[in-house]
Coordinates of C-alpha atoms and ligand atoms in Angstrom, one line a residue:
M1 CA 73.3 37.6 12.8
T2 CA 75.5 34.6 13.6
E3 CA 77.0 32.4 11.1
R4 CA 74.5 29.6 12.0
D5 CA 71.6 31.9 11.5
S6 CA 72.8 33.1 8.2
F7 CA 73.4 29.6 7.1
Q8 CA 69.9 28.7 8.1
S9 CA 68.3 31.7 6.4
A10 CA 70.2 30.9 3.2
R11 CA 68.6 27.4 3.4
V12 CA 65.2 28.8 4.0
L13 CA 65.5 31.2 1.0
E14 CA 66.7 28.3 -1.2
T15 CA 63.6 26.3 -0.1
A16 CA 61.5 29.4 -0.8
R17 CA 63.0 29.8 -4.3
Q18 CA 62.5 26.1 -5.1
T19 CA 58.8 26.4 -3.9
M20 CA 58.4 29.5 -6.1
M21 CA 59.8 27.6 -9.1
D22 CA 57.5 24.6 -8.4
I23 CA 54.3 26.6 -8.0
F24 CA 54.8 29.7 -10.3
G25 CA 57.7 28.6 -12.5
Y26 CA 59.8 31.7 -11.7
R27 CA 63.4 30.9 -11.4
D28 CA 64.6 33.9 -9.4
F29 CA 63.5 36.5 -6.9
R30 CA 63.2 40.0 -8.2
P31 CA 65.4 42.5 -6.4
G32 CA 64.2 43.0 -2.8
Q33 CA 61.9 40.0 -2.8
A34 CA 64.3 37.7 -1.1
G35 CA 64.9 40.0 2.0
I36 CA 61.2 40.6 2.5
I37 CA 60.3 36.9 2.1
S38 CA 62.8 35.7 4.6
S39 CA 61.7 38.3 7.1
V40 CA 58.0 37.3 6.6
L41 CA 58.9 33.6 6.9
A42 CA 60.7 34.3 10.2
G43 CA 57.4 35.7 11.5
R44 CA 58.4 39.3 11.7
D45 CA 56.1 42.3 11.0
V46 CA 57.1 44.1 7.7
L47 CA 56.5 47.3 5.9
A48 CA 57.6 47.3 2.4
V49 CA 57.7 50.1 -0.1
M50 CA 58.2 48.7 -3.5
P51 CA 57.6 50.1 -7.0
T52 CA 54.7 48.8 -9.0
G53 CA 55.4 45.6 -10.8
R54 CA 58.3 44.4 -8.6
G55 CA 56.2 41.7 -7.3
K56 CA 54.8 42.8 -4.0
S57 CA 52.2 40.0 -3.8
M58 CA 54.8 37.3 -4.0
C59 CA 56.1 38.6 -0.7
Y60 CA 53.1 37.4 1.2
Q61 CA 51.8 34.7 -1.2
L62 CA 54.9 32.6 -1.1
P63 CA 55.3 32.6 2.6
T64 CA 51.7 31.7 3.0
L65 CA 52.1 28.7 0.7
M66 CA 55.1 27.5 2.6
R67 CA 53.4 27.2 5.9
N68 CA 50.1 26.5 7.6
G69 CA 47.4 29.0 8.1
L70 CA 45.3 31.6 6.3
T71 CA 46.4 35.0 5.1
L72 CA 44.0 37.8 4.8
V73 CA 44.7 40.4 2.1
I74 CA 43.1 43.8 2.6
S75 CA 42.9 45.6 -0.7
P76 CA 40.8 48.6 -1.7
L77 CA 40.1 47.7 -5.3
I78 CA 37.5 45.0 -6.1
A79 CA 38.6 44.5 -9.7
L80 CA 42.1 44.1 -8.6
M81 CA 41.2 41.5 -6.0
R82 CA 39.2 39.4 -8.5
D83 CA 42.2 39.5 -10.9
Q84 CA 44.6 38.4 -8.2
V85 CA 42.3 35.6 -7.2
S86 CA 41.8 34.3 -10.7
A87 CA 45.6 34.5 -11.3
L88 CA 46.2 32.4 -8.0
Q89 CA 43.6 29.9 -9.1
A90 CA 45.4 29.5 -12.5
F91 CA 48.3 28.2 -10.3
D92 CA 45.9 25.9 -8.5
I93 CA 46.0 27.8 -5.3
C94 CA 42.9 27.9 -3.1
A95 CA 42.1 31.7 -3.0
A96 CA 39.0 33.7 -2.8
A97 CA 37.7 37.2 -2.4
L98 CA 35.1 38.6 -0.1
T99 CA 33.4 41.6 -1.6
S100 CA 30.1 43.4 -1.6
S101 CA 29.4 42.2 -5.2
D102 CA 29.6 38.4 -4.4
S103 CA 26.7 36.3 -5.2
P104 CA 25.2 34.2 -2.3
A105 CA 26.7 31.1 -4.0
E106 CA 30.1 32.6 -4.2
R107 CA 30.1 33.5 -0.6
E108 CA 28.8 30.1 0.4
T109 CA 31.8 28.5 -1.5
T110 CA 34.2 30.8 0.2
W111 CA 32.8 30.0 3.7
R112 CA 32.9 26.3 3.0
A113 CA 36.6 26.5 2.1
L114 CA 37.3 28.6 5.1
D115 CA 35.6 26.2 7.5
K116 CA 37.2 23.2 6.0
G117 CA 40.6 25.0 6.4
T118 CA 41.6 24.6 2.8
L119 CA 41.5 28.3 2.0
R120 CA 45.0 29.8 1.9
L121 CA 44.4 33.4 0.8
L122 CA 41.4 35.5 1.4
Y123 CA 41.1 38.9 -0.2
M124 CA 38.7 41.4 1.3
A125 CA 37.8 45.1 0.9
P126 CA 38.4 47.2 4.0
E127 CA 34.8 48.1 4.6
R128 CA 34.0 44.4 5.3
M129 CA 36.0 44.6 8.4
A130 CA 33.0 46.4 10.0
V131 CA 30.9 43.1 9.8
P132 CA 30.2 41.9 13.3
G133 CA 31.9 38.7 14.3
L134 CA 33.9 38.4 11.1
A135 CA 37.3 38.9 12.9
E136 CA 36.5 36.2 15.4
R137 CA 35.4 33.8 12.7
L138 CA 38.5 34.4 10.7
G139 CA 40.5 33.9 13.9
R140 CA 38.8 30.5 14.3
A141 CA 39.7 29.6 10.7
G142 CA 43.4 29.8 11.5
L143 CA 44.2 33.4 10.4
S144 CA 48.1 33.7 10.7
M145 CA 48.9 36.9 8.8
I146 CA 47.2 40.0 7.5
A147 CA 48.8 41.6 4.4
V148 CA 47.7 45.2 3.8
D149 CA 47.9 46.1 0.1
E150 CA 48.1 49.8 -0.9
A151 CA 48.9 50.5 2.7
H152 CA 49.3 54.3 2.0
C153 CA 45.5 54.4 2.2
V154 CA 45.9 54.4 6.0
S155 CA 47.7 57.8 5.9
Q156 CA 45.6 60.9 6.3
W157 CA 48.2 62.9 4.5
G158 CA 47.8 60.9 1.3
H159 CA 45.4 61.5 -1.4
D160 CA 44.0 57.9 -1.3
F161 CA 43.0 58.0 2.5
R162 CA 40.5 55.3 3.3
P163 CA 39.0 55.7 6.7
D164 CA 38.1 51.9 6.8
Y165 CA 41.9 51.2 6.8
L166 CA 41.9 52.6 10.4
R167 CA 40.1 49.6 11.6
I168 CA 42.8 47.1 10.5
S169 CA 44.8 47.1 13.7
E170 CA 41.7 46.5 15.9
F171 CA 40.4 43.9 13.5
A172 CA 43.8 42.0 13.7
Q173 CA 43.5 42.1 17.5
A174 CA 40.0 40.8 17.6
A175 CA 41.0 38.0 15.3
G176 CA 44.1 37.2 17.4
C177 CA 46.2 37.5 14.2
P178 CA 50.0 37.2 15.1
Q179 CA 51.6 38.8 12.1
M180 CA 51.0 42.0 10.0
T181 CA 52.6 42.9 6.8
A182 CA 51.9 46.0 4.7
F183 CA 52.9 47.0 1.2
T184 CA 52.7 50.1 -1.0
A185 CA 54.3 51.7 -3.9
T186 CA 54.0 55.3 -2.8
A187 CA 54.9 56.4 0.6
D188 CA 57.1 59.2 1.6
T189 CA 58.6 59.5 5.1
A190 CA 55.4 61.1 6.6
A191 CA 53.2 58.5 5.2
R192 CA 55.6 55.7 6.3
R193 CA 55.4 56.9 9.8
D194 CA 51.6 57.0 9.7
I195 CA 51.5 53.5 8.3
A196 CA 53.9 52.2 11.0
S197 CA 52.0 53.9 13.8
R198 CA 48.5 52.9 12.7
L199 CA 48.9 49.4 11.6
F200 CA 51.7 48.0 13.9
D201 CA 52.0 47.6 17.6
V202 CA 55.7 47.7 17.5
A203 CA 57.9 49.1 14.8
P204 CA 57.9 46.7 11.8
E205 CA 60.9 45.9 9.7
E206 CA 61.0 48.4 6.9
F207 CA 62.0 47.7 3.4
I208 CA 62.4 50.6 0.9
L209 CA 63.2 49.6 -2.5
G210 CA 63.5 52.7 -4.5
F211 CA 61.5 53.8 -7.5
D212 CA 63.4 52.6 -10.4
R213 CA 61.7 50.5 -13.0
P214 CA 64.7 49.4 -15.1
N215 CA 62.6 47.4 -17.6
L216 CA 60.9 50.6 -18.9
H217 CA 62.5 52.5 -21.7
L218 CA 61.9 56.2 -21.2
A219 CA 61.5 58.6 -24.2
I220 CA 60.0 62.0 -24.7
A221 CA 59.5 63.9 -28.0
A222 CA 58.1 67.1 -29.2
R223 CA 54.6 66.5 -30.7
Q224 CA 54.8 67.6 -34.2
Q225 CA 52.6 65.6 -36.4
G226 CA 50.7 64.0 -33.4
F227 CA 48.8 61.2 -35.0
K228 CA 51.7 60.1 -37.3
Q229 CA 54.1 60.0 -34.4
V230 CA 51.7 57.7 -32.4
L231 CA 50.9 55.6 -35.3
G232 CA 54.6 55.0 -36.1
F233 CA 55.2 54.0 -32.5
V234 CA 52.2 51.7 -32.4
K235 CA 53.0 50.0 -35.8
A236 CA 56.5 49.4 -34.8
R237 CA 54.9 47.2 -31.9
P238 CA 52.2 45.2 -33.7
D239 CA 49.8 43.1 -31.8
R240 CA 50.9 44.4 -28.4
A241 CA 48.7 45.7 -25.6
G242 CA 49.3 49.4 -24.9
I243 CA 47.7 52.4 -23.4
I244 CA 47.6 55.8 -25.0
Y245 CA 46.7 58.7 -22.6
C246 CA 44.9 61.5 -24.3
A247 CA 44.1 64.9 -23.0
S248 CA 40.3 64.8 -23.5
R249 CA 37.4 62.5 -24.0
K250 CA 37.1 63.6 -27.6
A251 CA 40.8 63.1 -28.2
C252 CA 40.4 59.4 -27.0
E253 CA 37.4 58.8 -29.4
D254 CA 39.2 60.4 -32.4
L255 CA 42.4 58.6 -31.8
A256 CA 40.8 55.2 -31.4
E257 CA 38.8 55.8 -34.7
K258 CA 41.9 56.7 -36.6
L259 CA 43.8 53.7 -35.2
K260 CA 41.0 51.4 -36.2
A261 CA 41.0 52.9 -39.7
E262 CA 44.7 51.6 -39.7
N263 CA 43.5 48.2 -38.8
I264 CA 44.7 48.4 -35.3
C265 CA 42.6 47.0 -32.6
A266 CA 41.9 50.2 -30.5
L267 CA 39.2 51.2 -28.0
A268 CA 38.4 54.3 -26.3
Y269 CA 37.9 54.7 -22.6
H270 CA 36.9 57.7 -20.6
A271 CA 34.5 58.8 -17.8
G272 CA 31.8 60.0 -20.4
L273 CA 31.1 56.4 -21.3
D274 CA 28.4 54.4 -19.4
A275 CA 29.6 52.1 -16.7
E276 CA 28.7 49.1 -18.7
T277 CA 30.6 50.1 -21.8
R278 CA 33.6 51.0 -19.6
S279 CA 33.7 47.7 -17.8
R280 CA 33.3 45.8 -21.0
R281 CA 36.2 47.6 -22.7
Q282 CA 38.4 47.3 -19.7
D283 CA 37.6 43.6 -19.6
E284 CA 38.6 43.2 -23.2
F285 CA 41.8 45.1 -22.8
V286 CA 42.8 42.9 -19.8
K287 CA 41.9 39.7 -21.4
S288 CA 43.5 40.3 -24.7
D289 CA 47.2 40.6 -25.5
S290 CA 46.9 43.1 -28.3
V291 CA 44.3 45.8 -27.6
V292 CA 45.3 49.5 -27.7
M293 CA 43.5 51.5 -25.2
C294 CA 43.0 55.2 -25.9
A295 CA 42.1 56.6 -22.6
T296 CA 41.9 59.6 -20.3
I297 CA 43.5 59.3 -16.9
A298 CA 40.2 57.8 -15.8
F299 CA 41.7 54.5 -16.9
G300 CA 44.3 52.6 -15.1
M301 CA 43.8 52.5 -11.4
G302 CA 42.8 49.1 -10.4
V303 CA 43.6 47.6 -13.8
D304 CA 45.8 44.6 -13.0
K305 CA 47.4 43.7 -16.4
P306 CA 51.0 42.8 -16.1
D307 CA 51.7 42.5 -19.9
V308 CA 51.0 46.1 -21.0
R309 CA 53.9 46.6 -23.5
Y310 CA 53.8 50.4 -23.8
V311 CA 52.3 53.5 -22.5
I312 CA 52.1 56.7 -24.7
H313 CA 51.2 60.1 -23.4
A314 CA 49.8 61.8 -26.4
A315 CA 49.9 65.1 -24.3
L316 CA 51.8 66.4 -21.4
P317 CA 50.8 64.6 -18.2
K318 CA 49.5 66.4 -15.1
S319 CA 52.6 66.1 -13.0
M320 CA 55.7 64.0 -12.5
E321 CA 53.8 61.9 -9.9
A322 CA 51.0 61.3 -12.4
Y323 CA 53.5 60.5 -15.2
Y324 CA 55.4 58.1 -13.0
Q325 CA 52.2 56.4 -12.0
E326 CA 50.8 56.2 -15.5
I327 CA 54.1 54.8 -17.2
G328 CA 54.2 52.4 -14.3
R329 CA 51.4 50.6 -15.8
A330 CA 53.7 49.2 -18.5
G331 CA 55.8 46.1 -18.1
R332 CA 54.6 45.0 -14.7
D333 CA 55.6 41.4 -15.6
G334 CA 59.2 42.8 -15.6
D335 CA 59.7 42.3 -19.3
P336 CA 60.9 45.2 -21.5
A337 CA 58.3 47.8 -22.2
D338 CA 58.4 51.2 -23.8
T339 CA 57.1 54.6 -22.9
L340 CA 56.8 57.7 -25.0
M341 CA 55.5 61.2 -24.0
L342 CA 54.6 63.6 -26.7
W343 CA 54.3 67.3 -25.6
S344 CA 54.3 70.8 -26.9
L345 CA 54.4 74.3 -25.5
A346 CA 50.7 74.6 -26.3
D347 CA 50.1 71.9 -23.7
V348 CA 52.0 73.9 -21.1
A349 CA 50.1 77.0 -21.9
L350 CA 46.8 75.1 -21.5
R351 CA 47.9 73.6 -18.1
R352 CA 48.9 77.0 -17.0
R353 CA 45.6 78.5 -17.9
Q354 CA 43.7 75.6 -16.2
I355 CA 45.7 76.1 -13.0
N356 CA 45.2 79.8 -13.1
E357 CA 41.6 79.7 -13.8
S358 CA 40.9 77.0 -11.1
E359 CA 39.1 77.9 -7.9
A360 CA 42.1 76.8 -5.8
E361 CA 43.9 79.1 -3.2
D362 CA 46.9 81.1 -4.4
D363 CA 49.3 78.8 -2.4
R364 CA 47.9 75.8 -4.1
K365 CA 48.2 77.4 -7.5
R366 CA 51.8 78.3 -7.0
M367 CA 52.5 74.7 -5.9
E368 CA 50.8 73.4 -9.0
L369 CA 52.9 75.7 -11.2
R370 CA 56.1 74.7 -9.5
R371 CA 55.2 71.0 -10.2
L372 CA 54.4 71.9 -13.8
S373 CA 57.9 73.5 -14.1
A374 CA 59.6 70.4 -12.7
L375 CA 57.8 68.3 -15.4
I376 CA 58.9 70.7 -18.1
A377 CA 62.5 70.5 -16.8
Y378 CA 62.2 66.8 -17.1
C379 CA 61.0 66.9 -20.7
E380 CA 64.0 68.9 -21.7
A381 CA 66.4 67.2 -19.3
P382 CA 70.1 67.7 -20.2
Q383 CA 71.0 64.2 -19.2
C384 CA 69.7 60.7 -18.6
R385 CA 65.9 60.8 -18.2
R386 CA 65.8 58.1 -15.5
L387 CA 68.4 60.0 -13.5
T388 CA 66.2 63.2 -13.6
L389 CA 63.0 61.2 -12.9
L390 CA 64.4 59.4 -9.9
N391 CA 66.2 62.5 -8.6
Y392 CA 62.8 64.1 -8.4
F393 CA 61.6 61.3 -6.2
G394 CA 64.8 61.4 -4.1
D395 CA 66.6 58.4 -5.5
E396 CA 70.1 58.7 -6.8
I397 CA 71.3 56.5 -9.7
D398 CA 74.0 56.6 -12.5
P399 CA 73.0 57.3 -16.0
C400 CA 70.8 54.3 -17.0
G401 CA 71.7 53.4 -20.5
H402 CA 68.0 52.8 -21.2
C403 CA 66.3 56.0 -22.1
D404 CA 66.3 58.2 -25.3
L405 CA 68.9 60.5 -23.9
C406 CA 71.4 57.7 -23.0
D407 CA 70.6 56.0 -26.4
D408 CA 71.5 59.1 -28.3
L409 CA 74.4 60.3 -26.0
P410 CA 73.5 63.8 -26.6
R411 CA 76.4 66.3 -26.4
L412 CA 75.7 69.6 -24.9
M413 CA 77.0 72.6 -26.7
D414 CA 77.5 76.3 -25.9
G415 CA 74.0 77.6 -26.6
S416 CA 74.7 81.2 -25.8
V417 CA 74.4 82.5 -29.3
L418 CA 71.3 80.7 -30.2
A419 CA 69.8 81.8 -26.9
Q420 CA 70.7 85.4 -27.6
K421 CA 69.1 85.3 -31.0
A422 CA 65.9 83.9 -29.6
M423 CA 65.8 86.4 -26.7
S424 CA 66.6 89.4 -28.8
A425 CA 63.7 88.3 -31.1
I426 CA 61.5 88.5 -27.9
A427 CA 63.0 91.7 -26.7
R428 CA 62.9 93.6 -30.0
T429 CA 59.3 92.8 -30.6
G430 CA 58.4 94.1 -27.1
Q431 CA 57.9 90.8 -25.3
R432 CA 54.4 90.7 -26.6
F433 CA 54.4 87.8 -29.2
G434 CA 53.9 84.0 -29.2
L435 CA 56.1 81.4 -30.5
E436 CA 54.9 81.2 -34.2
H437 CA 55.6 84.9 -34.8
L438 CA 58.9 84.9 -33.1
V439 CA 60.1 82.0 -35.1
N440 CA 58.8 83.6 -38.3
V441 CA 60.9 86.7 -37.4
L442 CA 64.0 84.7 -36.7
R443 CA 63.7 82.8 -39.9
G444 CA 63.1 85.9 -41.9
L445 CA 59.6 85.0 -43.2
K446 CA 57.6 87.9 -44.5
T447 CA 54.2 86.9 -43.2
D448 CA 51.3 89.4 -43.0
K449 CA 51.8 89.9 -39.3
V450 CA 55.5 90.5 -39.7
L451 CA 54.9 93.1 -42.5
T452 CA 52.1 94.9 -40.7
R453 CA 54.2 95.2 -37.5
G454 CA 57.3 96.2 -39.5
H455 CA 59.3 93.4 -38.0
D456 CA 61.1 92.8 -41.1
A457 CA 63.1 95.9 -40.4
L458 CA 64.4 94.6 -37.1
P459 CA 68.1 93.6 -36.9
T460 CA 66.9 90.2 -35.6
F461 CA 64.9 89.6 -38.8
G462 CA 66.3 86.5 -40.6
V463 CA 69.3 85.9 -38.2
G464 CA 68.0 82.4 -37.5
K465 CA 67.6 81.3 -41.3
D466 CA 69.9 78.4 -40.7
L467 CA 67.4 76.5 -38.5
S468 CA 64.1 75.0 -39.4
R469 CA 60.9 75.9 -37.6
H470 CA 61.0 72.8 -35.6
E471 CA 64.6 73.3 -34.6
W472 CA 63.7 76.8 -33.3
M473 CA 60.7 75.3 -31.4
N474 CA 63.2 72.9 -29.8
V475 CA 65.4 75.7 -28.8
F476 CA 62.5 77.7 -27.3
R477 CA 61.5 74.6 -25.3
Q478 CA 65.0 74.2 -24.0
L479 CA 65.3 77.8 -23.0
F480 CA 61.9 77.6 -21.2
A481 CA 63.0 74.4 -19.4
A482 CA 66.3 76.2 -18.5
G483 CA 64.3 79.2 -17.0
V484 CA 65.6 81.9 -19.1
I485 CA 62.3 82.7 -20.9
D486 CA 58.8 82.3 -19.6
Q487 CA 55.2 83.0 -20.3
P488 CA 53.3 85.2 -17.8
I489 CA 50.7 83.2 -16.1
D490 CA 48.0 85.8 -16.7
G491 CA 49.2 86.5 -20.3
Y492 CA 47.8 85.3 -23.6
G493 CA 50.8 83.3 -24.8
E494 CA 53.4 85.9 -25.1
W495 CA 57.0 85.2 -24.3
I496 CA 59.1 87.3 -21.9
I497 CA 62.7 87.2 -20.7
T498 CA 63.4 86.3 -17.1
T499 CA 66.0 87.8 -14.8
K500 CA 68.1 84.7 -15.4
G501 CA 67.6 85.2 -19.1
K502 CA 68.9 88.7 -19.0
E503 CA 72.3 87.4 -17.7
V504 CA 72.5 85.1 -20.8
L505 CA 71.2 87.8 -23.1
F506 CA 73.9 90.2 -22.1
G507 CA 76.6 87.7 -22.2
R508 CA 77.2 87.6 -18.5
S509 CA 76.4 84.0 -18.1
P510 CA 76.8 81.1 -20.7
I511 CA 74.1 78.5 -21.4
K512 CA 74.6 74.9 -22.5
L513 CA 72.0 73.4 -24.9
H514 CA 71.4 70.3 -26.9
P515 CA 72.0 70.8 -30.6
P516 CA 68.6 71.8 -31.8
R517 CA 66.7 68.7 -32.9
K518 CA 64.1 68.4 -35.6
T519 CA 62.4 65.7 -33.8
R520 CA 63.4 62.6 -32.0
P521 CA 62.1 59.8 -34.1
A522 CA 59.9 57.7 -31.9
K523 CA 60.5 54.5 -33.6
A524 CA 64.1 54.7 -34.5
R525 CA 64.8 52.3 -31.7
P526 CA 63.7 48.8 -32.3
S527 CA 60.8 47.9 -30.0
G528 CA 62.0 46.4 -26.7
V529 CA 59.1 44.0 -27.1
A530 CA 60.1 42.1 -30.2
N531 CA 62.8 40.2 -28.5
P532 CA 66.0 40.8 -30.4
L533 CA 67.1 37.3 -29.7
L534 CA 64.3 35.9 -31.8
S535 CA 65.3 35.1 -35.4
D536 CA 62.6 35.3 -38.1
Q537 CA 61.9 31.7 -37.7
D538 CA 61.6 31.8 -33.9
R539 CA 59.4 34.8 -34.4
A540 CA 57.0 32.7 -36.4
L541 CA 57.0 30.1 -33.6
Y542 CA 56.5 32.9 -31.1
S543 CA 53.5 34.1 -32.9
A544 CA 52.1 30.6 -33.2
L545 CA 52.4 30.2 -29.5
R546 CA 50.7 33.5 -28.9
K547 CA 47.8 32.5 -31.0
A548 CA 47.5 29.2 -29.1
R549 CA 47.6 31.2 -25.8
L550 CA 44.8 33.5 -27.1
A551 CA 42.6 30.6 -28.1
L552 CA 43.0 29.1 -24.8
A553 CA 42.3 32.4 -23.1
R554 CA 39.1 32.9 -25.1
E555 CA 38.0 29.5 -24.4
S556 CA 38.4 29.7 -20.7
R557 CA 37.5 33.4 -20.6
K558 CA 40.6 34.3 -18.8
P559 CA 43.2 37.0 -19.4
A560 CA 46.0 35.7 -21.7
Y561 CA 48.7 36.4 -19.2
T562 CA 47.2 34.2 -16.6
I563 CA 47.9 31.3 -19.0
F564 CA 51.6 32.2 -19.7
A565 CA 53.5 35.5 -19.6
D566 CA 55.1 36.9 -22.7
R567 CA 58.4 36.0 -21.5
T568 CA 57.4 32.3 -21.1
L569 CA 56.4 32.1 -24.7
I570 CA 59.6 33.9 -25.8
E571 CA 61.6 31.2 -24.0
M572 CA 59.5 28.5 -25.5
A573 CA 60.2 30.0 -29.0
L574 CA 63.9 30.1 -28.2
N575 CA 64.5 26.8 -26.5
K576 CA 61.8 24.8 -28.4
P577 CA 61.3 22.2 -25.5
A578 CA 60.5 18.8 -26.9
T579 CA 59.6 17.0 -23.7
L580 CA 57.5 17.8 -20.7
D581 CA 60.8 17.8 -18.6
E582 CA 62.3 20.4 -20.8
M583 CA 59.1 22.4 -20.8
A584 CA 59.2 22.4 -16.9
K585 CA 62.5 24.4 -17.1
I586 CA 60.9 27.3 -19.0
F587 CA 60.3 30.4 -17.1
G588 CA 56.8 30.6 -15.8
V589 CA 56.0 27.0 -16.1
G590 CA 55.1 25.7 -12.6
Q591 CA 53.9 22.1 -12.0
H592 CA 50.2 23.0 -12.3
K593 CA 50.6 24.8 -15.6
L594 CA 52.9 22.1 -16.9
Q595 CA 50.1 19.5 -16.3
R596 CA 47.5 21.8 -17.6
Y597 CA 48.9 23.3 -20.7
G598 CA 52.3 21.6 -21.2
A599 CA 51.3 19.0 -23.7
Y600 CA 49.2 21.4 -25.7
F601 CA 52.1 24.0 -26.1
L602 CA 54.5 21.1 -27.0
S603 CA 52.2 20.1 -29.7
V604 CA 52.1 23.8 -31.1
I605 CA 56.0 23.7 -31.1
D606 CA 56.0 20.2 -32.7
T607 CA 53.6 21.4 -35.5
A608 CA 55.6 24.6 -36.1
E609 CA 58.9 22.9 -36.1
G610 CA 57.6 20.0 -38.3
R611 CA 58.6 17.5 -35.6
D612 CA 56.8 14.1 -35.5
R613 CA 55.8 12.5 -32.4
Ligands
LIG701 P1 53.0 44.7 -7.8 O1 54.2 44.9 -7.1 O2 52.7 45.8 -8.7 O3 51.8 44.4 -6.9 P2 52.6 42.1 -8.6 O4 52.7 41.4 -7.2 O5 51.2 42.1 -9.2 O6 53.2 43.5 -8.6 O7 53.5 41.3 -9.6 C1 53.6 41.7 -11.0 C2 53.8 40.4 -11.8 O8 55.2 39.9 -11.5 C3 52.9 39.3 -11.4 O9 52.5 38.7 -12.7 C4 53.7 38.2 -10.7 O10 53.3 36.9 -10.9 C5 55.1 38.5 -11.3 N1 56.2 38.0 -10.4 C6 56.3 38.2 -9.1 N2 57.5 37.7 -8.6 C7 58.2 37.3 -9.7 C8 59.5 36.8 -9.9 N3 60.3 36.6 -8.8 N4 59.9 36.3 -11.1 C9 59.0 36.6 -12.2 N5 57.8 37.1 -12.1 C10 57.4 37.4 -10.8
LIG702 ZN1 69.2 57.1 -19.2

């Protein structure tokens, strides 16, 4: 790039930033956005892989709004399209969706806007590309760019393959569309190659932005008193929207009931509910800013809610991929959000049994088991969680300073003696017993089982008196994660010593462990949500602002976040704008929202601050 070019592109970017500020009220680009936006503005074809919540849509919305012409957005999820359209309309942008569930009146309005040339963004499901003449009609309406959302759906290798996505290139040609852009959060090298070859005539400019979601705090703890741990976490984050993933339908229902009994606004969601109840509850969750959804993994895909403040896994997730996708539903607005996974070795045994008893081929089963091991190793990671998580996805980072392990700065110690005690309990009892019994032997408890087996006579009996039951459980989990002990897949829960374990048992190789933990207190850390900058007084104002937002949202039947994001209200509570000009400087207050809501929120601040006008 020549000096002149780079000067020009800096100018273009500054204009783009200003436009984003005017329309959306966002001051700065998120990492990666600037590069993509300037490339799109220069008319180039682009393929971008960006983690969820980084703001993919801005990369095609903003360029569209900075020039003439219509952008067609292909997206596979109807609910998501509708949410995007209503979010855009909240910024006074002319956008519409063309889906199979439109009423004739809705469709009529869309066509009229298209023919008048006022429509800027049209969202469409891929199957509609088959409608004869549609491409030509969009071409005549000035189609200047196609943005493909969830672009990995074009790849036959992926699990989300959508045959209709294969029509996109042909459709673009028929419409005479000059520019193609594609976005996805998940695409490995093979999928990227697929996308590039199926969607683009010539190689697109690629942007790969890594997997990190720095605003998510990561934490994992052993599940010990299940409900109490969940409740403590939820109560530390009052009136916040959260998702709690549960292992079964019944677990969802039970948890929601128990939370309700504690005056928490909780709902259950799973595939066993009828479609109407499901969609009503999903809607309630999206629109409110404080519902806690107790859900199976049936919930989440296609739910566009940027202000989810936490995700809890009440039990071990299916895999690292699933875990990453599920925690990714928190904090998509970029504000701090928390995650917590609770797990136990019983979850692991259950998952193993499920894999083992499934109909799958042996190869597949072995792969599933390997993925499970990776997940367990993550749970008992010796260092920064984020580092372990991102390493799994091929990203390299330094320790993050924003996870439970970085918070605690855990020291590793020589765990050889502890490991030898645990393993000798396994060996001396003949590698035939489960965790409870082994821990009882170590702690010298004369239970019926210990006595009938004569295990109180073993040299190992009572050698681990100094540790509590929970601490021993923690040691076993660490040893398991380190691969020194194992449970046979076709067994019934008994523990055995691996080859690697024998090296440790016989003192031939040392092992490092964390000091055994009772439990990691899930709420020790103050919630990232209650902004530490807010004083008690500001907090009162913040909650008045949230109330006002909720009232507006109810009245207009729109999700609360489409009125203002949490961060916008936090800034208002901190800065207490007194005029519309001051209000315009607040994050997330663009011109349209200023006109629409500015005076109202000023009056809320005036009242709370006792200011007269
Ligand atoms: P995803 O990458 O998951 O598709 P979205 O495009 O839905 O994410 O964006 C997530 C949220 O972030 C939206 O509410 C969007 O308005 C907001 N957003 C996008 N760009 C910015 C920015 N530069 N500053 C602040 N918020 C932004
Ligand atoms: Zn960390």
